[in-house]
PDB file of C-alpha atoms in Angstrom:
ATOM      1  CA  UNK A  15       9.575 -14.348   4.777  1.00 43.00           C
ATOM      2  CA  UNK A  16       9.163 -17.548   6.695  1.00 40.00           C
ATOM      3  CA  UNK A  17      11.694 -16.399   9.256  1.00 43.00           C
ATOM      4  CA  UNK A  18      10.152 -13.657   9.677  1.00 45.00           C
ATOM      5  CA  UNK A  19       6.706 -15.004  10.479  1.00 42.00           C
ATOM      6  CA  UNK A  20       8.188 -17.136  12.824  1.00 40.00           C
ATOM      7  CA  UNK A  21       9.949 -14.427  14.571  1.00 44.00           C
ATOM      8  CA  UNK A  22       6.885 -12.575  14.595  1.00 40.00           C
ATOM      9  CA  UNK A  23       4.798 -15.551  15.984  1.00 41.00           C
ATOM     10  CA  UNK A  24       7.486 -16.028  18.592  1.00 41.00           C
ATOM     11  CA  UNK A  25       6.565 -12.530  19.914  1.00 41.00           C
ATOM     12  CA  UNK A  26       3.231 -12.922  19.798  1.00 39.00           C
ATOM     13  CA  UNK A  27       3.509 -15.887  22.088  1.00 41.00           C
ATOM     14  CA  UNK A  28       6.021 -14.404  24.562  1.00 42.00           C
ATOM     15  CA  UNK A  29       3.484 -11.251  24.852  1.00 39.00           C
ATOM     16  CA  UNK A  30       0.178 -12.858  24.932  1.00 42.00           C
ATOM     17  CA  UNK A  31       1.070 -16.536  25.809  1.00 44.00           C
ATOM     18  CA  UNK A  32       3.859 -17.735  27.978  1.00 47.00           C
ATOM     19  CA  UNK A  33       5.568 -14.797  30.018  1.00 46.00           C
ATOM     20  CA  UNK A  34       8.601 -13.561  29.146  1.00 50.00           C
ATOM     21  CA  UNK A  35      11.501 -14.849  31.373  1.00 52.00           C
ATOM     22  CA  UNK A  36      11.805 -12.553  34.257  1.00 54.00           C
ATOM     23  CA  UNK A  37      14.875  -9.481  34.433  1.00 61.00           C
ATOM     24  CA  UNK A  38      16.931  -9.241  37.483  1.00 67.00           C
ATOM     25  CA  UNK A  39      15.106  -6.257  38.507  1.00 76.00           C
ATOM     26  CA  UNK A  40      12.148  -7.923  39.015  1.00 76.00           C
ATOM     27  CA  UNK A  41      13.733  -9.778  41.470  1.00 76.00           C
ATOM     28  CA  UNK A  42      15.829  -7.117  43.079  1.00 82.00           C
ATOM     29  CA  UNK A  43      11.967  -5.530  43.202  1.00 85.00           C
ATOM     30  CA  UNK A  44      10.647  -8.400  44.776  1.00 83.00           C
ATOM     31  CA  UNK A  45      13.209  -8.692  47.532  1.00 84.00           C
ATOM     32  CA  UNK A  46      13.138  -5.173  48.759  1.00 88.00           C
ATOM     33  CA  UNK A  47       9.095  -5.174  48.644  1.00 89.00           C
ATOM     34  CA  UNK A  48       8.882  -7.861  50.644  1.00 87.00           C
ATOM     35  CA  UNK A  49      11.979  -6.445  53.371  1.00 89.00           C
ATOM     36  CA  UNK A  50       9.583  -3.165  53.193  1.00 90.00           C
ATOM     37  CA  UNK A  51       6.469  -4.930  53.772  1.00 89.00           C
ATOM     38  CA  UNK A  52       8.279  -7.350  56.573  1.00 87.00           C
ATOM     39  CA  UNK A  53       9.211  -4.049  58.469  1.00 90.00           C
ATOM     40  CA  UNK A  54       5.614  -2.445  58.121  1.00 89.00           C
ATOM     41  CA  UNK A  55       4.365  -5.611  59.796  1.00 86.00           C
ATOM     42  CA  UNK A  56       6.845  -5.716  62.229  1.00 87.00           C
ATOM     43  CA  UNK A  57       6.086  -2.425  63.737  1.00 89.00           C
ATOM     44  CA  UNK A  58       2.453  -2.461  63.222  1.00 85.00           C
ATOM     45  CA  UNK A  59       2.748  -5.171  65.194  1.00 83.00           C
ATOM     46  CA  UNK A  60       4.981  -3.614  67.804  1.00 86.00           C
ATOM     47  CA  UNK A  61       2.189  -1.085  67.748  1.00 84.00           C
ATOM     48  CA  UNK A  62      -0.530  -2.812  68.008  1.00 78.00           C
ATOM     49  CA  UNK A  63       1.514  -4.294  71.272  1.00 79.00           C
ATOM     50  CA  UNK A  64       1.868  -0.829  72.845  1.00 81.00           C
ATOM     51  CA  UNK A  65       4.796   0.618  70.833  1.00 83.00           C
ATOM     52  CA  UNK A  66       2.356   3.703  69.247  1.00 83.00           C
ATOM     53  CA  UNK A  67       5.571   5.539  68.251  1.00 86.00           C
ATOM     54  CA  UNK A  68       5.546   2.617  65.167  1.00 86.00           C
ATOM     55  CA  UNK A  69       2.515   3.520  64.354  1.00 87.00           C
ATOM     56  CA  UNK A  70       3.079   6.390  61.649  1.00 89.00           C
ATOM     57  CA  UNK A  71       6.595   4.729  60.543  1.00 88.00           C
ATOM     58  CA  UNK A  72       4.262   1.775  59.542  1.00 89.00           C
ATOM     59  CA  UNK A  73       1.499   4.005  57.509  1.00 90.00           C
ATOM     60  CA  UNK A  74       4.036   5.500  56.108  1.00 92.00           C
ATOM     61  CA  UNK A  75       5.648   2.547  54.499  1.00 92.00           C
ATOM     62  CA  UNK A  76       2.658   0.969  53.521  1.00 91.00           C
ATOM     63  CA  UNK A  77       1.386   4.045  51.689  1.00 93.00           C
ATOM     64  CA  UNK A  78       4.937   4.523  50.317  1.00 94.00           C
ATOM     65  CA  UNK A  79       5.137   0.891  49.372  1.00 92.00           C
ATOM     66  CA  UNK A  80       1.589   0.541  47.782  1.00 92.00           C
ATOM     67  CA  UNK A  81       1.990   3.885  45.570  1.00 93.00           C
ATOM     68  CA  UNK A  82       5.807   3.224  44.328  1.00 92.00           C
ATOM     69  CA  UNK A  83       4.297  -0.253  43.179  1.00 91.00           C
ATOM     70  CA  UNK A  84       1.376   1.458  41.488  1.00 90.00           C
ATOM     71  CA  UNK A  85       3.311   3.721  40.189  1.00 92.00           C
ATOM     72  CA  UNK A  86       5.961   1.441  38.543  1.00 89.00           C
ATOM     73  CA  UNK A  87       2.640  -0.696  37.321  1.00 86.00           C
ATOM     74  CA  UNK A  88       1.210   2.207  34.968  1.00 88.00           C
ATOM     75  CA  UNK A  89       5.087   3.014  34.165  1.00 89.00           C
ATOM     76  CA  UNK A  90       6.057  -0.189  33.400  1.00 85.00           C
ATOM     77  CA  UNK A  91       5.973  -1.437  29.388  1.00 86.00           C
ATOM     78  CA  UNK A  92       5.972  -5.281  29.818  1.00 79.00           C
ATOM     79  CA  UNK A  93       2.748  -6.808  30.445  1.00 76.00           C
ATOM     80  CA  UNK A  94       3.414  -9.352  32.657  1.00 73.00           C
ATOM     81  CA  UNK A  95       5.960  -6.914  34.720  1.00 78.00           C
ATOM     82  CA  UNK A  96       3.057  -4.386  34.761  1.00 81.00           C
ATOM     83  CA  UNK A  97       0.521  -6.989  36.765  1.00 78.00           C
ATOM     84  CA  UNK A  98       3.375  -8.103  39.147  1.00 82.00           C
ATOM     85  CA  UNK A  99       4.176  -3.881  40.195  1.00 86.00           C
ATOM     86  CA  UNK A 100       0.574  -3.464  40.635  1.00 84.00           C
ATOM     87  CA  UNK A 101      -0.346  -7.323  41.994  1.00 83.00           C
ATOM     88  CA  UNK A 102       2.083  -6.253  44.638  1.00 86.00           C
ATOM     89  CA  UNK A 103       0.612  -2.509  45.295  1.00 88.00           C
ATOM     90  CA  UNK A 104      -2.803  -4.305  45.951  1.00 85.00           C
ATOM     91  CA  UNK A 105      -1.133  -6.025  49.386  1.00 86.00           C
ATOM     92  CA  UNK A 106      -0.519  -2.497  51.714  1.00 88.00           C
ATOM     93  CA  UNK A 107      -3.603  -0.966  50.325  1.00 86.00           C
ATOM     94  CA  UNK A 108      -5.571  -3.926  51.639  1.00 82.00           C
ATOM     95  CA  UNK A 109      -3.839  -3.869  54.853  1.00 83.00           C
ATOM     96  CA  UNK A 110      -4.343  -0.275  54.950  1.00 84.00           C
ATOM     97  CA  UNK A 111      -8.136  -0.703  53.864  1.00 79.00           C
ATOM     98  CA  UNK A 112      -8.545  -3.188  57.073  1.00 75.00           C
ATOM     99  CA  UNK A 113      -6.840  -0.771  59.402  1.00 77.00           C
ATOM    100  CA  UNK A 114      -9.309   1.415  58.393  1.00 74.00           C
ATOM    101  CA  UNK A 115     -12.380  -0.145  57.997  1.00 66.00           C
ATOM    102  CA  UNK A 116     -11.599  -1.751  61.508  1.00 60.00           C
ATOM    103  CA  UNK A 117     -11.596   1.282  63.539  1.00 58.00           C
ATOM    104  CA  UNK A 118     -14.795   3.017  61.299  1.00 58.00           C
ATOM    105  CA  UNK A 119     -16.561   0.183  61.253  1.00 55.00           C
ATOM    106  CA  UNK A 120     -18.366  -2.844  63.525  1.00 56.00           C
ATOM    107  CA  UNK A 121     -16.579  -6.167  63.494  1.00 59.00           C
ATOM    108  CA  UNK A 122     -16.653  -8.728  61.296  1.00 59.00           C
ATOM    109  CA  UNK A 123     -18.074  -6.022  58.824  1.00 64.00           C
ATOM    110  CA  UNK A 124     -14.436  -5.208  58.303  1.00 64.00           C
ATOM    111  CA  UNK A 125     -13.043  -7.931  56.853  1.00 66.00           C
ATOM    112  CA  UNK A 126     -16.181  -8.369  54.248  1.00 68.00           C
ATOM    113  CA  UNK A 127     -15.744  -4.639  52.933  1.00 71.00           C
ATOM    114  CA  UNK A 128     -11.689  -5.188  52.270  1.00 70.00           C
ATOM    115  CA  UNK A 129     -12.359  -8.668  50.599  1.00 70.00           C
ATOM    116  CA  UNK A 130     -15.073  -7.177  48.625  1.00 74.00           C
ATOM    117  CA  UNK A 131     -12.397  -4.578  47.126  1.00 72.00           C
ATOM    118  CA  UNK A 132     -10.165  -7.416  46.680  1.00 72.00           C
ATOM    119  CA  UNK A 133     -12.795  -9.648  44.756  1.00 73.00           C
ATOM    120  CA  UNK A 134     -13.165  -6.458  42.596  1.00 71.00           C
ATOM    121  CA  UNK A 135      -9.087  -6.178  42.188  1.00 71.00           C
ATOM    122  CA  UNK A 136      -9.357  -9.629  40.564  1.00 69.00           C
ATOM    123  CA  UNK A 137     -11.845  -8.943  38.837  1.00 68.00           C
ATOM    124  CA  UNK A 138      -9.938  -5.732  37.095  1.00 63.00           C
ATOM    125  CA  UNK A 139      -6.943  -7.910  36.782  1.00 63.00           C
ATOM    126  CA  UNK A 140      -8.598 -11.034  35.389  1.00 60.00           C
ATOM    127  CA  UNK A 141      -7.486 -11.026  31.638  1.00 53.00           C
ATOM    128  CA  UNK A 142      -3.694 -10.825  32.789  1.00 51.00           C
ATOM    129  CA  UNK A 143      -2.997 -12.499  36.099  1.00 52.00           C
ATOM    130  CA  UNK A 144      -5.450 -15.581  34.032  1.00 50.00           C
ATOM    131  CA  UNK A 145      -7.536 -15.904  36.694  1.00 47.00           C
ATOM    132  CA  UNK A 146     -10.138 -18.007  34.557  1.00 52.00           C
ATOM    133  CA  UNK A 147     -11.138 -21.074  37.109  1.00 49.00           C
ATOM    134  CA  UNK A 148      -9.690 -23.661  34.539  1.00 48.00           C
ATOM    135  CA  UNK A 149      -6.552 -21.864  34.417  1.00 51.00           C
ATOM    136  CA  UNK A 150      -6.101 -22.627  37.861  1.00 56.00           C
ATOM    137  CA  UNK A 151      -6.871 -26.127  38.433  1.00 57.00           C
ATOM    138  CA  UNK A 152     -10.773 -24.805  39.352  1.00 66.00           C
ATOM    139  CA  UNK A 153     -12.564 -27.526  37.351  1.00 71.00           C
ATOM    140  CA  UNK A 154     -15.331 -29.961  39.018  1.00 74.00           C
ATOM    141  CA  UNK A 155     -13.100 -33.004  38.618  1.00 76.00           C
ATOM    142  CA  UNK A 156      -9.932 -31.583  40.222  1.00 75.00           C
ATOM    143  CA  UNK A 157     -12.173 -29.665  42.819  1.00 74.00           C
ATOM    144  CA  UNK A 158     -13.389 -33.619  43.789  1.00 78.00           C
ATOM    145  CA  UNK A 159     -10.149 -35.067  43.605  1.00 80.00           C
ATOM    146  CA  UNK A 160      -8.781 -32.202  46.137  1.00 80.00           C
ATOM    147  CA  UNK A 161     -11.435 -32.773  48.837  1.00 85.00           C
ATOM    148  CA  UNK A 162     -10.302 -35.648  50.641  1.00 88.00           C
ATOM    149  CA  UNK A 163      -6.557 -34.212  51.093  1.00 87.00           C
ATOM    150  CA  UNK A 164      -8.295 -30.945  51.967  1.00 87.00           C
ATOM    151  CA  UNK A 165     -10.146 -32.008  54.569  1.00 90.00           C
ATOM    152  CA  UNK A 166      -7.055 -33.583  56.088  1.00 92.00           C
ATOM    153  CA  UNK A 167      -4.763 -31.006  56.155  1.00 89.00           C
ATOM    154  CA  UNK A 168      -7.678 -28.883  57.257  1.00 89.00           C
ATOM    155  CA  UNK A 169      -8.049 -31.371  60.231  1.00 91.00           C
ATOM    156  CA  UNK A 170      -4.587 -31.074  61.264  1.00 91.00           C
ATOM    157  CA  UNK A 171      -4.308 -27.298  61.286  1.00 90.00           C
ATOM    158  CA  UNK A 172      -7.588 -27.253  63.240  1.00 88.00           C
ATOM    159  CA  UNK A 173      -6.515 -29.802  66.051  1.00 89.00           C
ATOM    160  CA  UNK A 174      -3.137 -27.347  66.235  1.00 87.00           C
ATOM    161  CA  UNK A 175      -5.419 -24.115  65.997  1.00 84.00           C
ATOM    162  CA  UNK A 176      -7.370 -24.955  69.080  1.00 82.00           C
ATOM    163  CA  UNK A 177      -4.276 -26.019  70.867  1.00 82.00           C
ATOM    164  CA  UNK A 178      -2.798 -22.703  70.810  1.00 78.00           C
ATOM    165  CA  UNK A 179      -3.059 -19.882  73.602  1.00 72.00           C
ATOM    166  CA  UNK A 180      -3.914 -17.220  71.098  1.00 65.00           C
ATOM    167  CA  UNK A 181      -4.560 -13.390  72.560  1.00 55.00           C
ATOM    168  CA  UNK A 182      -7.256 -11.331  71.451  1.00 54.00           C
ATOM    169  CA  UNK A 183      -9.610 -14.220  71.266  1.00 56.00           C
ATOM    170  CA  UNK A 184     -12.542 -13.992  73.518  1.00 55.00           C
ATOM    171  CA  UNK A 185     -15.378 -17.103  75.412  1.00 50.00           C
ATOM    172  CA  UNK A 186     -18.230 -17.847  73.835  1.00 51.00           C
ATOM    173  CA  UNK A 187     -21.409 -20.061  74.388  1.00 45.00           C
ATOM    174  CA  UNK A 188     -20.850 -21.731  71.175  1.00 50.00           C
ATOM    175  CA  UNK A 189     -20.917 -21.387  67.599  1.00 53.00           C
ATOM    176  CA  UNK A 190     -22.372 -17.900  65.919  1.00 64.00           C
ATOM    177  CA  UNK A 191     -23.958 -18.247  62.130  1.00 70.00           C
ATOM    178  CA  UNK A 192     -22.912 -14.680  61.679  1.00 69.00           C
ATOM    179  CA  UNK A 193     -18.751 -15.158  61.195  1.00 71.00           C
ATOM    180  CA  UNK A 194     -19.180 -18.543  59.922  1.00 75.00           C
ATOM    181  CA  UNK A 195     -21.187 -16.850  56.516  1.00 76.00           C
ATOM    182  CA  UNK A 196     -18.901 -13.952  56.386  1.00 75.00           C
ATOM    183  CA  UNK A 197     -15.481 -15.218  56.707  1.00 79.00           C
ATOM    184  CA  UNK A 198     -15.935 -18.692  55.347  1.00 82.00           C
ATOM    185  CA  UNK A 199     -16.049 -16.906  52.143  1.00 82.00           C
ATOM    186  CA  UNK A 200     -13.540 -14.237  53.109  1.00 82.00           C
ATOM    187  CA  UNK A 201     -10.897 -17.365  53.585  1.00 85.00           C
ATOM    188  CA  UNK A 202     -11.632 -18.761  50.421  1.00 85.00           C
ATOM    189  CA  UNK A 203     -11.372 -15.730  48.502  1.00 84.00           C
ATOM    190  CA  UNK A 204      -8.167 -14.692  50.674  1.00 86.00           C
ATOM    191  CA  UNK A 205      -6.523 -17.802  49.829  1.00 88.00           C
ATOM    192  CA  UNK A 206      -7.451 -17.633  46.113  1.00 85.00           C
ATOM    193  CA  UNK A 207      -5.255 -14.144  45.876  1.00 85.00           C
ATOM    194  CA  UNK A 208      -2.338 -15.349  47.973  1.00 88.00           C
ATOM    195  CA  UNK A 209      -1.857 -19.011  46.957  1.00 87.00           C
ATOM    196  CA  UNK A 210      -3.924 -18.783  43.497  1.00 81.00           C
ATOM    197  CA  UNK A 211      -3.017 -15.296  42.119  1.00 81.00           C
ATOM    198  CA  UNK A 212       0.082 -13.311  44.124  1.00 85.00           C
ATOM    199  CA  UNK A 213       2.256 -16.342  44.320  1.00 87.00           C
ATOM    200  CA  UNK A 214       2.064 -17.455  40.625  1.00 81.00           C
ATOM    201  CA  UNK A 215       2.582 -13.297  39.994  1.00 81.00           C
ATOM    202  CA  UNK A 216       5.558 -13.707  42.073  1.00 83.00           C
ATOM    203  CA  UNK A 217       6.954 -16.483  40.218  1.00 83.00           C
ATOM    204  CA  UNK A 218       6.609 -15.531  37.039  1.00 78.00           C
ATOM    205  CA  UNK A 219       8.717 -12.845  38.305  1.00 75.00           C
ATOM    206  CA  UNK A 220      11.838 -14.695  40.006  1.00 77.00           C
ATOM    207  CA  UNK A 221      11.263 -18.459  40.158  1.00 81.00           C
ATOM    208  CA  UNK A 222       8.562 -20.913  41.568  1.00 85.00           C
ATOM    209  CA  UNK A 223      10.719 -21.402  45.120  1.00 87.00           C
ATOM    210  CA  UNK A 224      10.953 -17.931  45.453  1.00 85.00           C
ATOM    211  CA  UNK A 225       7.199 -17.031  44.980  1.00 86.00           C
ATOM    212  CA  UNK A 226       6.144 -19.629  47.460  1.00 91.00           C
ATOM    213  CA  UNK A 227       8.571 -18.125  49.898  1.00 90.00           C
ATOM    214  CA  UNK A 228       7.911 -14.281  49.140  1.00 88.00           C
ATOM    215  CA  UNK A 229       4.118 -15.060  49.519  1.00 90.00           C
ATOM    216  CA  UNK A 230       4.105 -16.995  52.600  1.00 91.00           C
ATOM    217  CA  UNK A 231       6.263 -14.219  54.428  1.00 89.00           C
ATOM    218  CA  UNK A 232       3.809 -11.317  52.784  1.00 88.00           C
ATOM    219  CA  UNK A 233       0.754 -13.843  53.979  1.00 89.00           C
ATOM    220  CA  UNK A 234       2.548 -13.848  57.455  1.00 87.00           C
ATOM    221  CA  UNK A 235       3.223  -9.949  57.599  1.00 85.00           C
ATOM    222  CA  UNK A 236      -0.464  -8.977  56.188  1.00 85.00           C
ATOM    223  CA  UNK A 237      -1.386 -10.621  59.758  1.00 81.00           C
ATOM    224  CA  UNK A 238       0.743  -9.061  61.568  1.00 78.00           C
ATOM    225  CA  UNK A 239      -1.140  -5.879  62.650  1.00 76.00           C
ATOM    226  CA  UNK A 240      -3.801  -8.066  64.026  1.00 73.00           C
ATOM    227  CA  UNK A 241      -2.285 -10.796  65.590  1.00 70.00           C
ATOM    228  CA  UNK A 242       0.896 -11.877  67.782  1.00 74.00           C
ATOM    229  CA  UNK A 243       3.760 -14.257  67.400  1.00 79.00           C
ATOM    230  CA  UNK A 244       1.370 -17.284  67.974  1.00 82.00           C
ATOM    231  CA  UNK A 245      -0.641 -16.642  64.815  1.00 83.00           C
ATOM    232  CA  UNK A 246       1.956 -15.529  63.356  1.00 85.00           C
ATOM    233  CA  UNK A 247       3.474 -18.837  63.262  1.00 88.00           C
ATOM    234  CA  UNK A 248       0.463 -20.695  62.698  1.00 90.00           C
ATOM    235  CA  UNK A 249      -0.255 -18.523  59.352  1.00 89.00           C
ATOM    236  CA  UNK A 250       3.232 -18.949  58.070  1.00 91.00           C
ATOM    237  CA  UNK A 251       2.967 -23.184  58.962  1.00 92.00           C
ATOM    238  CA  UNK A 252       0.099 -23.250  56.717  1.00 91.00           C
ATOM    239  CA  UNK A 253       1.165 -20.667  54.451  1.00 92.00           C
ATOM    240  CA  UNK A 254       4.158 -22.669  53.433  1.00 93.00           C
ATOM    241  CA  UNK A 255       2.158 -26.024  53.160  1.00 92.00           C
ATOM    242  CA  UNK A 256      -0.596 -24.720  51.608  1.00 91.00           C
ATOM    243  CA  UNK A 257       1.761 -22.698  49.175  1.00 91.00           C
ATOM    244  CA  UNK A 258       3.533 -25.338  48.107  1.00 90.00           C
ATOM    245  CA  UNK A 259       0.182 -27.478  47.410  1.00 85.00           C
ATOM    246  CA  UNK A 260       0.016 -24.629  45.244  1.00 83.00           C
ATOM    247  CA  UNK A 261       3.469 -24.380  42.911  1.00 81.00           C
ATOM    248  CA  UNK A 262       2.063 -26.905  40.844  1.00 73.00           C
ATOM    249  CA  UNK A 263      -1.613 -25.384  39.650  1.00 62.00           C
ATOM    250  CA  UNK A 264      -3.637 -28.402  39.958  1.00 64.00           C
ATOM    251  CA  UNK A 265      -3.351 -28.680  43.823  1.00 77.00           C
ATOM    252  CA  UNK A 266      -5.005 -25.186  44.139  1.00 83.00           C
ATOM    253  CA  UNK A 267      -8.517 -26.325  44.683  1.00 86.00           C
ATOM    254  CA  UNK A 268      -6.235 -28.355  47.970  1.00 88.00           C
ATOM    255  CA  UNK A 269      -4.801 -25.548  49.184  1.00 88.00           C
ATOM    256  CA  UNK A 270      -8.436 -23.113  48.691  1.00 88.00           C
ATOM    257  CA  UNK A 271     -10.619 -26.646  50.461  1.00 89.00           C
ATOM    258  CA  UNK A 272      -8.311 -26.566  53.169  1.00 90.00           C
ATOM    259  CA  UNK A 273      -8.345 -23.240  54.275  1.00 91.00           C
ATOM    260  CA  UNK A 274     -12.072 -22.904  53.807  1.00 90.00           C
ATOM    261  CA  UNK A 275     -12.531 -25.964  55.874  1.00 91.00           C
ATOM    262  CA  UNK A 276     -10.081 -25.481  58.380  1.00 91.00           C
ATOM    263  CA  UNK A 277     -11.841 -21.270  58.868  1.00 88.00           C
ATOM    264  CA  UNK A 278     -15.153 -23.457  59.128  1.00 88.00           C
ATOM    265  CA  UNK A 279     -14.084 -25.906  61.616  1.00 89.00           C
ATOM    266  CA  UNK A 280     -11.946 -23.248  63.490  1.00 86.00           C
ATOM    267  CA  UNK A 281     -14.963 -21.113  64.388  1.00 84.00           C
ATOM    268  CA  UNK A 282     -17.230 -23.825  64.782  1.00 83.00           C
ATOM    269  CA  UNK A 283     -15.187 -25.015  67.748  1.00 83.00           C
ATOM    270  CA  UNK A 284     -13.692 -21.665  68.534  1.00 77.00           C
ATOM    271  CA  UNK A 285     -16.088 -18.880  68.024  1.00 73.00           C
ATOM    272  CA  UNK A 286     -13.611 -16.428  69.692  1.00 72.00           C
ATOM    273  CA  UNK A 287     -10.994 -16.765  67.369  1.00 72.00           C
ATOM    274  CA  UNK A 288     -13.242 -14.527  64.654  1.00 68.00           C
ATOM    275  CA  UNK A 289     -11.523 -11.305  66.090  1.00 65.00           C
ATOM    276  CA  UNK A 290      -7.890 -12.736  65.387  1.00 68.00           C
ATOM    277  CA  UNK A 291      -5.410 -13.460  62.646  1.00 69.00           C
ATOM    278  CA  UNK A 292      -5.705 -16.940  62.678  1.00 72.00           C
ATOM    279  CA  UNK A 293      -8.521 -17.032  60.436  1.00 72.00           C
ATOM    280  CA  UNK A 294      -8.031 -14.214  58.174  1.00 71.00           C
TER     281      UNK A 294
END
């Protein structure tokens, strides 16, 4: 009878404690979402550089990508595998969501309607991805703590930011109010799903190295349709740094100060460089 309780309370941890250790599939699955989103970006890119016969390929595979995810999510009978399918469906529909909302809708209006569906995504996925702030480092002491290293690395990407020749970003007279409320917020919230919620999703499902490396290429290829090889770069420099801030789950509040500062200081002494991917 004792055995048996114990057995029984080992289960009960694996299915609503710890995660159950990851299959090989869920790895195989990784990999070939993240070659499939990698191409998508790569010729929405290509598109988006004159190539329009990439175009449709590149819906295609989004779509494709985000509903076999889905899909697999509401098929799948493991808890934790279930969040990672449909963590991972949430990344195309967003870029899809921005595509759209871009061409329907004024700028900097866009990015503020997609992030708003992604706050509501985490909100919907709360109870299993844990995204309670304490589980993620978000208390007032380590939020304190995390400023000062912040606000360094957040200097150093913003000296490099303003260094680079980045198209698509346009003079201004100085600093606008308007995209330093809106995507001040939309950085901090963007960082919180890639660093705070799709990379630890990610792990859980292969191992810590390869989360932080899956979700600093899918950071880099979410970009891609609105940016060039410059920003490119610069989002997968401080993807990597800020993601690996984040493999251990008190350095969040680093990683989510730094971006947030570095958007801030970004637009404050480059206003033009709201209409590119170097912010969000």
């Amino acid at each position: 009878m004792e055995r048996g309780a114990e057995g029984a309370a080992a289960a009960h941890r694996t299915s609503h404690g710890r995660p159950a250790a990851p299959s090989h599939r869920d790895g195989a699955v990784l990999a070939s979402f993240v070659l499939g989103y990698g191409v998508a970006g790569a010729s929405l890119l290509l598109a988006a550089q004159g190539v329009d016969a990439l175009l449709p390929e590149g819906l295609a595979l989004l779509v494709l990508l985000s509903g076999a995810m889905f899909v697999g999510g509401i098929l799948e009978p493991r808890k934790n595998a279930q969040v990672f399918y449909l963590a991972l469906s949430v990344v195309p529909a967003l870029t899809l969501a921005r595509m759209g909302f871009g061409v329907t809708v004024q700028f900097i209006i866009d990015p503020l309607l997609v992030y708003l569906l992604l706050a509501v995504t985490i909100l919907v996925l709360r109870q299993s991805i844990g995204a309670r702030p304490e589980a993620r480092g978000l208390t007032r002491r380590q939020t304190l703590r995390a400023l000062p290293l912040g606000v360094a690395l957040a200097a150093g990407f913003t000296v490099l930011g303003t260094l680079l020749p980045v198209a698509g970003a346009t003079a201004s007279a100085g600093p606008s109010w308007v995209p330093l409320v809106v995507l001040a917020p939309v950085a901090l919230l963007d960082e919180f799903w890639f660093r705070g919620v799709l990379q630890g999703t990610l792990a859980r499902a292969s191992s810590a190295e390869w989360g932080w490396l899956g979700t600093a290429v899918l950071f880099v290829a979410y970009g891609a349709p609105f940016g060039n090889g410059i920003t490119l770069l610069f989002r997968m420099a401080y993807g990597l740094a800020f993601g690996a801030l984040a493999m251990r789950r008190e350095n969040l509040p680093v990683s989510l100060v730094a971006r947030t500062v570095m958007t801030v200081a970004l637009l404050a002494l480059s206003p033009g460089l709201a209409g590119t991917s170097l912010i969000v």
